[in-house]
Amino acid sequence: MILLLDTHLLLWAAGQPEKLPAAARSLLEDAHNELLFSPASFWEIVIKRGLDRDDFRIEPRRLRRGLLDNGYRELAVTSEHAIAVERLPPLHKDPFDRMLLAQAEVEGITLLTSDKLLASYPGPVLKV
């Protein structure tokens, strides 16, 4: 299975694995799964880090290098992804999460999240 991780799951996987739900940990440890991250998550991290949010204190360059070194693959954001956001119902106002979902839909992959609201979207979302 190809999994695009939402921002919080990325942060937890990289720096606070004890916060990962057991189901997420199992999926991340399964060698058959391909793990992806989005530049949209890094955009979110940089913005919220700049706002001095406690849950976004990680250094983004170090996080990116760590993900790549551990076999994660970066999924570039394209204009097709941006346009696909328009088709999403207005259930969730977070632009970062909406972009992640649009990427998953366009690419035919699964967005892995622990966010109940994000998981309420129809489509390729798996809540852990």
JSON list of C-alpha atoms in Angstrom, two decimals, residues 1-71:
[
{"chain": "A", "resi": 1, "resn": "MET", "atom": "CA", "xyz": [0.00, 0.00, 0.00]},
{"chain": "A", "resi": 2, "resn": "ILE", "atom": "CA", "xyz": [1.23, 3.51, -0.77]},
{"chain": "A", "resi": 3, "resn": "LEU", "atom": "CA", "xyz": [0.66, 5.80, 2.21]},
{"chain": "A", "resi": 4, "resn": "LEU", "atom": "CA", "xyz": [0.88, 9.60, 2.34]},
{"chain": "A", "resi": 5, "resn": "LEU", "atom": "CA", "xyz": [1.31, 10.61, 5.98]},
{"chain": "A", "resi": 6, "resn": "ASP", "atom": "CA", "xyz": [-0.37, 13.70, 7.35]},
{"chain": "A", "resi": 7, "resn": "THR", "atom": "CA", "xyz": [1.79, 16.26, 9.13]},
{"chain": "A", "resi": 8, "resn": "HIS", "atom": "CA", "xyz": [1.19, 15.13, 12.71]},
{"chain": "A", "resi": 9, "resn": "LEU", "atom": "CA", "xyz": [1.91, 11.50, 11.90]},
{"chain": "A", "resi": 10, "resn": "LEU", "atom": "CA", "xyz": [5.18, 12.60, 10.26]},
{"chain": "A", "resi": 11, "resn": "LEU", "atom": "CA", "xyz": [6.15, 14.61, 13.32]},
{"chain": "A", "resi": 12, "resn": "TRP", "atom": "CA", "xyz": [5.31, 11.76, 15.67]},
{"chain": "A", "resi": 13, "resn": "ALA", "atom": "CA", "xyz": [7.08, 9.15, 13.54]},
{"chain": "A", "resi": 14, "resn": "ALA", "atom": "CA", "xyz": [10.23, 11.27, 13.44]},
{"chain": "A", "resi": 15, "resn": "GLY", "atom": "CA", "xyz": [10.39, 12.62, 16.96]},
{"chain": "A", "resi": 16, "resn": "GLN", "atom": "CA", "xyz": [7.73, 11.20, 19.26]},
{"chain": "A", "resi": 17, "resn": "PRO", "atom": "CA", "xyz": [7.00, 7.63, 18.15]},
{"chain": "A", "resi": 18, "resn": "GLU", "atom": "CA", "xyz": [5.27, 6.95, 21.46]},
{"chain": "A", "resi": 19, "resn": "LYS", "atom": "CA", "xyz": [2.44, 9.23, 20.27]},
{"chain": "A", "resi": 20, "resn": "LEU", "atom": "CA", "xyz": [1.79, 7.10, 17.18]},
{"chain": "A", "resi": 21, "resn": "PRO", "atom": "CA", "xyz": [-1.37, 5.02, 17.40]},
{"chain": "A", "resi": 22, "resn": "ALA", "atom": "CA", "xyz": [-0.58, 1.29, 17.34]},
{"chain": "A", "resi": 23, "resn": "ALA", "atom": "CA", "xyz": [-2.30, 0.90, 13.96]},
{"chain": "A", "resi": 24, "resn": "ALA", "atom": "CA", "xyz": [-0.09, 3.65, 12.49]},
{"chain": "A", "resi": 25, "resn": "ARG", "atom": "CA", "xyz": [3.06, 2.10, 13.92]},
{"chain": "A", "resi": 26, "resn": "SER", "atom": "CA", "xyz": [2.14, -1.24, 12.39]},
{"chain": "A", "resi": 27, "resn": "LEU", "atom": "CA", "xyz": [1.57, 0.30, 8.95]},
{"chain": "A", "resi": 28, "resn": "LEU", "atom": "CA", "xyz": [4.82, 2.28, 9.10]},
{"chain": "A", "resi": 29, "resn": "GLU", "atom": "CA", "xyz": [6.83, -0.78, 10.08]},
{"chain": "A", "resi": 30, "resn": "ASP", "atom": "CA", "xyz": [5.36, -2.96, 7.32]},
{"chain": "A", "resi": 31, "resn": "ALA", "atom": "CA", "xyz": [8.09, -3.25, 4.67]},
{"chain": "A", "resi": 32, "resn": "HIS", "atom": "CA", "xyz": [5.44, -3.79, 2.00]},
{"chain": "A", "resi": 33, "resn": "ASN", "atom": "CA", "xyz": [4.12, -0.25, 2.44]},
{"chain": "A", "resi": 34, "resn": "GLU", "atom": "CA", "xyz": [5.64, 2.70, 0.61]},
{"chain": "A", "resi": 35, "resn": "LEU", "atom": "CA", "xyz": [5.72, 5.81, 2.80]},
{"chain": "A", "resi": 36, "resn": "LEU", "atom": "CA", "xyz": [5.37, 9.30, 1.32]},
{"chain": "A", "resi": 37, "resn": "PHE", "atom": "CA", "xyz": [5.46, 12.85, 2.63]},
{"chain": "A", "resi": 38, "resn": "SER", "atom": "CA", "xyz": [4.31, 16.07, 1.01]},
{"chain": "A", "resi": 39, "resn": "PRO", "atom": "CA", "xyz": [5.96, 19.48, 0.75]},
{"chain": "A", "resi": 40, "resn": "ALA", "atom": "CA", "xyz": [2.59, 20.76, 2.02]},
{"chain": "A", "resi": 41, "resn": "SER", "atom": "CA", "xyz": [3.47, 19.27, 5.41]},
{"chain": "A", "resi": 42, "resn": "PHE", "atom": "CA", "xyz": [6.75, 21.17, 5.43]},
{"chain": "A", "resi": 43, "resn": "TRP", "atom": "CA", "xyz": [4.96, 24.36, 4.46]},
{"chain": "A", "resi": 44, "resn": "GLU", "atom": "CA", "xyz": [2.67, 23.78, 7.46]},
{"chain": "A", "resi": 45, "resn": "ILE", "atom": "CA", "xyz": [5.60, 23.05, 9.77]},
{"chain": "A", "resi": 46, "resn": "VAL", "atom": "CA", "xyz": [7.51, 26.17, 8.72]},
{"chain": "A", "resi": 47, "resn": "ILE", "atom": "CA", "xyz": [4.46, 28.42, 9.13]},
{"chain": "A", "resi": 48, "resn": "LYS", "atom": "CA", "xyz": [3.38, 27.00, 12.49]},
{"chain": "A", "resi": 49, "resn": "ARG", "atom": "CA", "xyz": [6.96, 26.88, 13.75]},
{"chain": "A", "resi": 50, "resn": "GLY", "atom": "CA", "xyz": [7.18, 30.59, 12.89]},
{"chain": "A", "resi": 51, "resn": "LEU", "atom": "CA", "xyz": [4.08, 31.13, 15.04]},
{"chain": "A", "resi": 52, "resn": "ASP", "atom": "CA", "xyz": [6.00, 29.46, 17.89]},
{"chain": "A", "resi": 53, "resn": "ARG", "atom": "CA", "xyz": [3.61, 26.52, 18.21]},
{"chain": "A", "resi": 54, "resn": "ASP", "atom": "CA", "xyz": [4.93, 23.95, 20.70]},
{"chain": "A", "resi": 55, "resn": "ASP", "atom": "CA", "xyz": [3.89, 21.01, 18.54]},
{"chain": "A", "resi": 56, "resn": "PHE", "atom": "CA", "xyz": [5.94, 22.27, 15.56]},
{"chain": "A", "resi": 57, "resn": "ARG", "atom": "CA", "xyz": [9.38, 22.87, 17.09]},
{"chain": "A", "resi": 58, "resn": "ILE", "atom": "CA", "xyz": [11.25, 20.41, 14.88]},
{"chain": "A", "resi": 59, "resn": "GLU", "atom": "CA", "xyz": [13.88, 21.73, 12.48]},
{"chain": "A", "resi": 60, "resn": "PRO", "atom": "CA", "xyz": [12.38, 21.14, 9.02]},
{"chain": "A", "resi": 61, "resn": "ARG", "atom": "CA", "xyz": [15.66, 20.46, 7.18]},
{"chain": "A", "resi": 62, "resn": "ARG", "atom": "CA", "xyz": [16.60, 17.82, 9.72]},
{"chain": "A", "resi": 63, "resn": "LEU", "atom": "CA", "xyz": [13.14, 16.26, 9.54]},
{"chain": "A", "resi": 64, "resn": "ARG", "atom": "CA", "xyz": [13.29, 16.06, 5.74]},
{"chain": "A", "resi": 65, "resn": "ARG", "atom": "CA", "xyz": [16.76, 14.51, 5.75]},
{"chain": "A", "resi": 66, "resn": "GLY", "atom": "CA", "xyz": [15.67, 11.98, 8.39]},
{"chain": "A", "resi": 67, "resn": "LEU", "atom": "CA", "xyz": [12.60, 10.97, 6.41]},
{"chain": "A", "resi": 68, "resn": "LEU", "atom": "CA", "xyz": [14.59, 10.53, 3.20]},
{"chain": "A", "resi": 69, "resn": "ASP", "atom": "CA", "xyz": [17.30, 8.59, 5.04]},
{"chain": "A", "resi": 70, "resn": "ASN", "atom": "CA", "xyz": [14.63, 6.27, 6.43]},
{"chain": "A", "resi": 71, "resn": "GLY", "atom": "CA", "xyz": [13.11, 5.38, 3.08]}
]
